[in-house]
Amino acid sequence: MAVLLIAEVSGAELSVDQTSKAVTAAKSLGDITVLCAGSGCEGAADLAAKIDGVAKVLCVSDPAYGNGLAENLASLIVSLSGDYEHIVAPATSIGKNTMPRVAALLDAMLISDITGVTSSDTFERPIYAGNAIQTVKTADAKKVITVRTAGFDAAGDGGSAAIEKIGAADMPGLSEWVEDKVESSDRPELTSAKIVVSGGRGVGSEENFAIIEKLADKLGAAVGASRAAVDSGYAPNDWQVGQTGKVVAPELYVAIGISGAIQHLAGMKDSKIIVAINKDEEAPIFQVADYGLVADLFDAVPELEAAL
């Protein structure tokens, strides 16, 4: 059996973390061919070839794939799908945008956000905000899968896969790129950061969120937020961690002023070490925290920052 794994490529840059974790998930399914599609993505293909467990890399360098248009990428994947039983991608914004289209074009069910591989046709995925694990068995000839990468370790390097350059597929002409508005940051990317400091409704205001950011900068961490904080305007949308936000599993997760609703826990409970600071000792976040501090965050966080 063969696997076509869609590399996480943004423009010309490969997300080695997301791609290598998806490789770990797909290893038991068969020989893995990684597809790198982007504008000037030869460097991304070189990096993908070094991931342990990759048998072959297909490099499609074309401006049509440089701006993340899901319609163009889906058309390319379907054109290459004939030789593969499994088509796999990380469950990132690119994967979540593209893979449902691939599944529809192949008349197959999308098996989304898997956290475990039982066999070549049976997979596990969380439901009900992570409170239950669903086992899914599919009879589709082609399995279209997205991987919740937070549940897998990254594959090592040391691979030496062959790289084959191929041409672009026919463009469906359903969409065109106009512009990207990207906010730049010196902090680590949220989904791949080793340390995440998140703030919740208890922070109180957008101005007070500077406390969270200062602590994060001191730790070299990414900044996250609960949905309550985002909905209240304290933090931007792309910082949201949870069921309807980003799923993270860092080495250290610091939750400040976050009560711990199940929707938030679904996005961070796989973190290796969880630290919670909340003045409500009955807050649900303490049920999953490895270390809990019952204190006013406006006293505790500046003291913690000073100690660091």
Coordinates of C-alpha atoms in Angstrom, one line a residue:
M1 CA 0.0 0.0 0.0
A2 CA 1.1 3.5 -0.7
V3 CA 0.5 6.8 1.0
L4 CA 0.5 10.3 -0.5
L5 CA 1.2 12.8 2.3
I6 CA 0.6 16.4 1.6
A7 CA 3.5 18.5 3.1
E8 CA 2.6 21.6 5.0
V9 CA 4.1 24.2 2.6
S10 CA 3.4 27.9 2.9
G11 CA 4.7 29.7 -0.2
A12 CA 8.2 28.1 -0.4
E13 CA 8.6 27.2 3.3
L14 CA 8.1 23.7 4.7
S15 CA 6.7 23.3 8.2
V16 CA 9.0 20.5 9.2
D17 CA 7.2 20.1 12.5
Q18 CA 3.8 19.5 11.1
T19 CA 4.9 17.4 8.2
S20 CA 7.2 15.1 10.2
K21 CA 4.4 14.5 12.8
A22 CA 2.1 13.5 10.0
V23 CA 4.8 11.2 8.7
T24 CA 4.8 9.5 12.1
A25 CA 1.1 9.0 11.9
A26 CA 1.2 7.5 8.4
K27 CA 4.3 5.2 8.8
S28 CA 2.2 2.1 9.5
L29 CA 0.0 2.6 6.4
G30 CA 2.6 2.0 3.8
D31 CA 5.4 3.6 1.7
I32 CA 5.1 7.4 2.0
T33 CA 5.4 9.8 -0.9
V34 CA 5.4 13.4 0.2
L35 CA 4.0 16.0 -2.1
C36 CA 5.6 19.5 -1.8
A37 CA 3.6 22.1 -3.8
G38 CA 4.4 25.7 -3.7
S39 CA 6.2 28.6 -5.5
G40 CA 9.9 27.9 -5.5
C41 CA 9.5 25.0 -3.1
E42 CA 12.7 23.1 -4.1
G43 CA 14.2 23.9 -0.6
A44 CA 11.0 22.5 1.0
A45 CA 11.4 19.3 -1.0
D46 CA 15.0 18.9 0.1
L47 CA 13.9 19.2 3.8
A48 CA 11.1 16.8 3.3
A49 CA 13.4 14.2 1.7
K50 CA 15.5 14.2 5.0
I51 CA 12.5 13.2 7.2
D52 CA 12.9 9.6 8.4
G53 CA 10.3 7.3 6.9
V54 CA 9.8 9.2 3.6
A55 CA 10.4 7.0 0.5
K56 CA 9.9 9.6 -2.2
V57 CA 9.2 13.4 -2.6
L58 CA 7.2 14.9 -5.5
C59 CA 8.1 18.6 -6.0
V60 CA 5.6 20.8 -7.9
S61 CA 7.1 24.3 -8.1
D62 CA 4.5 26.6 -9.7
P63 CA 3.2 30.1 -8.8
A64 CA -0.4 28.6 -8.8
Y65 CA 0.4 26.8 -5.6
G66 CA 2.2 29.7 -3.9
N67 CA -0.8 31.3 -2.2
G68 CA -2.6 28.5 -0.6
L69 CA -5.6 28.3 -2.9
A70 CA -7.3 25.1 -1.9
E71 CA -9.0 24.6 -5.2
N72 CA -5.7 24.4 -7.1
L73 CA -4.1 22.2 -4.6
A74 CA -7.1 19.8 -4.4
S75 CA -7.0 19.5 -8.2
L76 CA -3.3 18.6 -8.1
I77 CA -3.8 16.0 -5.4
V78 CA -6.7 14.3 -7.2
S79 CA -4.6 14.1 -10.4
L80 CA -1.9 12.3 -8.5
S81 CA -4.2 10.1 -6.4
G82 CA -4.4 7.1 -8.8
D83 CA -1.5 5.2 -7.3
Y84 CA -2.3 5.8 -3.6
E85 CA -4.7 4.2 -1.2
H86 CA -4.2 6.8 1.5
I87 CA -4.1 10.5 1.1
V88 CA -3.0 12.2 4.3
A89 CA -2.4 15.8 5.4
P90 CA -1.8 17.6 8.7
A91 CA -5.1 19.0 10.2
T92 CA -3.9 22.6 9.8
S93 CA -5.7 25.5 8.2
I94 CA -4.3 24.4 4.8
G95 CA -5.2 20.7 5.4
K96 CA -8.7 21.5 6.7
N97 CA -9.4 23.8 3.7
T98 CA -8.1 21.4 1.0
M99 CA -8.8 17.8 2.1
P100 CA -12.6 18.1 2.2
R101 CA -12.5 19.2 -1.4
V102 CA -10.2 16.2 -2.2
A103 CA -12.6 13.8 -0.5
A104 CA -15.6 15.3 -2.4
L105 CA -13.8 15.0 -5.8
L106 CA -12.9 11.4 -5.0
D107 CA -16.4 10.6 -3.7
A108 CA -14.9 9.4 -0.4
M109 CA -15.5 10.2 3.3
L110 CA -13.1 12.6 4.9
I111 CA -11.7 11.0 8.1
S112 CA -10.7 14.1 10.0
D113 CA -8.4 14.9 13.0
I114 CA -7.2 11.3 13.6
T115 CA -5.2 10.7 16.7
G116 CA -4.5 7.0 16.3
V117 CA -4.1 4.4 13.5
T118 CA -5.5 1.0 14.3
S119 CA -5.1 -0.6 10.9
S120 CA -5.1 0.5 7.2
D121 CA -8.8 1.1 7.3
T122 CA -9.5 1.9 10.9
F123 CA -8.7 5.1 12.7
E124 CA -9.3 6.9 16.0
R125 CA -10.4 10.5 16.4
P126 CA -11.7 12.6 19.3
I127 CA -15.3 13.7 19.5
Y128 CA -17.4 15.7 22.0
A129 CA -14.6 18.1 22.7
G130 CA -12.2 15.3 23.3
N131 CA -14.3 13.6 25.9
A132 CA -14.8 10.5 23.8
I133 CA -12.7 8.7 21.2
Q134 CA -14.5 7.5 18.1
T135 CA -13.2 4.5 16.1
V136 CA -13.9 4.8 12.4
K137 CA -13.7 2.0 9.9
T138 CA -14.0 2.9 6.2
A139 CA -14.7 0.8 3.1
D140 CA -13.6 3.6 0.7
A141 CA -11.1 2.5 -1.8
K142 CA -9.2 5.7 -1.2
K143 CA -8.9 6.9 2.4
V144 CA -8.7 10.7 2.7
I145 CA -7.3 11.6 6.2
T146 CA -6.3 14.7 8.2
V147 CA -4.0 14.1 11.2
R148 CA -4.2 16.0 14.5
T149 CA -0.5 16.3 14.8
A150 CA -0.5 17.3 18.4
G151 CA -1.1 13.6 19.1
F152 CA 2.1 12.4 17.4
D153 CA 5.8 12.8 17.9
A154 CA 7.8 14.3 15.1
A155 CA 9.7 11.8 12.9
G156 CA 13.5 12.2 13.1
D157 CA 15.7 13.2 10.2
G158 CA 18.4 11.2 8.5
G159 CA 16.3 10.2 5.5
S160 CA 17.5 10.4 1.9
A161 CA 14.4 10.1 -0.2
A162 CA 14.5 10.6 -4.0
I163 CA 13.1 13.9 -5.3
E164 CA 11.1 14.0 -8.5
K165 CA 10.0 17.2 -10.1
I166 CA 6.6 17.1 -11.8
G167 CA 4.4 19.7 -13.6
A168 CA 1.3 21.5 -12.4
A169 CA -2.1 20.0 -12.9
D170 CA -4.9 21.7 -14.9
M171 CA -6.2 24.7 -13.0
P172 CA -10.0 24.5 -12.2
G173 CA -10.2 28.3 -12.4
L174 CA -12.6 28.5 -9.4
S175 CA -10.7 31.1 -7.4
E176 CA -7.8 33.5 -7.7
W177 CA -5.4 35.1 -5.2
V178 CA -5.9 38.8 -4.5
E179 CA -3.7 39.5 -1.5
D180 CA -2.5 38.1 1.9
K181 CA -2.5 40.2 5.1
V182 CA -0.1 38.4 7.4
E183 CA 0.8 39.6 10.9
S184 CA 4.5 39.1 11.5
S185 CA 5.8 38.1 15.0
D186 CA 9.1 37.3 16.6
R187 CA 7.4 34.7 18.8
P188 CA 7.2 31.0 17.9
E189 CA 4.3 29.8 15.9
L190 CA 1.5 28.7 18.2
T191 CA 0.9 25.1 17.0
S192 CA 4.6 24.2 17.0
A193 CA 5.8 26.1 20.1
K194 CA 7.4 24.2 22.9
I195 CA 6.0 26.7 25.5
V196 CA 2.6 28.4 25.3
V197 CA 1.3 31.1 27.7
S198 CA -2.4 31.6 27.4
G199 CA -4.8 34.2 28.9
G200 CA -8.5 34.0 29.5
R201 CA -11.4 36.1 30.4
G202 CA -9.9 36.7 33.9
V203 CA -7.2 39.0 32.3
G204 CA -10.0 41.6 32.0
S205 CA -9.0 43.7 29.0
E206 CA -6.9 44.0 25.9
E207 CA -4.5 46.3 27.7
N208 CA -4.1 43.8 30.6
F209 CA -3.1 41.1 28.1
A210 CA 0.3 42.8 28.0
I211 CA 0.9 40.9 31.2
I212 CA 0.5 37.6 29.3
E213 CA 2.7 38.8 26.5
K214 CA 5.5 39.9 28.7
L215 CA 5.6 36.5 30.5
A216 CA 5.6 34.8 27.2
D217 CA 8.5 36.8 25.9
K218 CA 10.5 36.1 29.0
L219 CA 9.9 32.4 28.4
G220 CA 10.4 32.5 24.7
A221 CA 6.9 31.2 24.3
A222 CA 4.0 31.6 22.0
V223 CA 0.9 33.5 23.2
G224 CA -2.5 31.8 23.3
A225 CA -6.0 32.8 24.4
S226 CA -9.3 31.2 25.4
R227 CA -12.4 31.7 23.2
A228 CA -13.8 33.9 26.0
A229 CA -10.8 36.2 25.7
V230 CA -10.9 36.3 21.9
D231 CA -14.7 37.0 21.9
S232 CA -14.2 39.8 24.4
G233 CA -11.7 41.4 22.1
Y234 CA -8.7 40.9 24.5
A235 CA -6.7 38.9 21.9
P236 CA -6.7 38.3 18.1
N237 CA -8.5 35.4 16.6
D238 CA -5.4 33.5 15.6
W239 CA -4.3 33.1 19.2
Q240 CA -7.4 31.1 20.1
V241 CA -6.7 27.6 21.6
G242 CA -9.5 25.2 21.8
Q243 CA -12.1 23.1 20.0
T244 CA -12.9 25.9 17.6
G245 CA -9.3 27.3 17.6
K246 CA -5.9 25.7 17.4
V247 CA -4.9 22.4 19.1
V248 CA -1.5 22.6 20.8
A249 CA 0.6 20.1 22.8
P250 CA 3.7 22.0 23.9
E251 CA 6.2 20.8 26.6
L252 CA 4.8 23.5 28.9
Y253 CA 1.3 25.2 28.8
V254 CA 0.7 28.0 31.2
A255 CA -3.1 28.9 31.6
I256 CA -3.7 32.3 33.2
G257 CA -7.1 33.5 34.2
I258 CA -8.7 30.6 32.2
S259 CA -11.5 28.7 33.9
G260 CA -11.1 25.5 31.8
A261 CA -14.2 25.0 29.8
I262 CA -14.2 21.6 28.0
Q263 CA -13.9 23.4 24.6
H264 CA -10.6 25.0 25.8
L265 CA -9.4 21.8 27.3
A266 CA -9.9 20.0 24.0
G267 CA -7.2 22.2 22.5
M268 CA -4.5 21.9 25.1
K269 CA -5.0 18.9 27.4
D270 CA -2.3 16.8 25.6
S271 CA 0.3 19.3 26.8
K272 CA 3.2 17.6 28.6
I273 CA 3.1 19.9 31.7
I274 CA 0.1 22.2 32.4
V275 CA 0.4 25.1 34.9
A276 CA -2.7 27.0 35.9
I277 CA -3.1 30.3 37.7
N278 CA -6.6 31.2 38.8
K279 CA -8.1 32.9 41.8
D280 CA -11.1 30.5 41.8
E281 CA -10.0 27.3 43.4
E282 CA -13.0 25.5 42.0
A283 CA -12.0 26.3 38.4
P284 CA -12.1 23.2 36.1
I285 CA -8.6 23.9 34.8
F286 CA -7.2 22.6 38.1
Q287 CA -8.5 19.2 37.3
V288 CA -6.1 18.8 34.4
A289 CA -3.2 21.0 35.7
D290 CA 0.0 19.4 36.9
Y291 CA 0.7 22.6 38.9
G292 CA -2.0 24.9 40.1
L293 CA -1.7 28.3 41.9
V294 CA -4.8 29.8 43.5
A295 CA -3.9 33.5 43.3
D296 CA -4.8 36.8 41.7
L297 CA -3.1 36.8 38.3
F298 CA -2.3 40.5 38.6
D299 CA -0.2 39.7 41.7
A300 CA 1.2 36.3 40.7
V301 CA 2.2 36.9 37.1
P302 CA 4.4 40.0 37.7
E303 CA 6.1 38.1 40.6
L304 CA 6.7 35.1 38.3
E305 CA 8.1 37.3 35.6
A306 CA 10.4 39.0 38.1
A307 CA 11.6 35.7 39.4
L308 CA 12.4 34.5 35.8

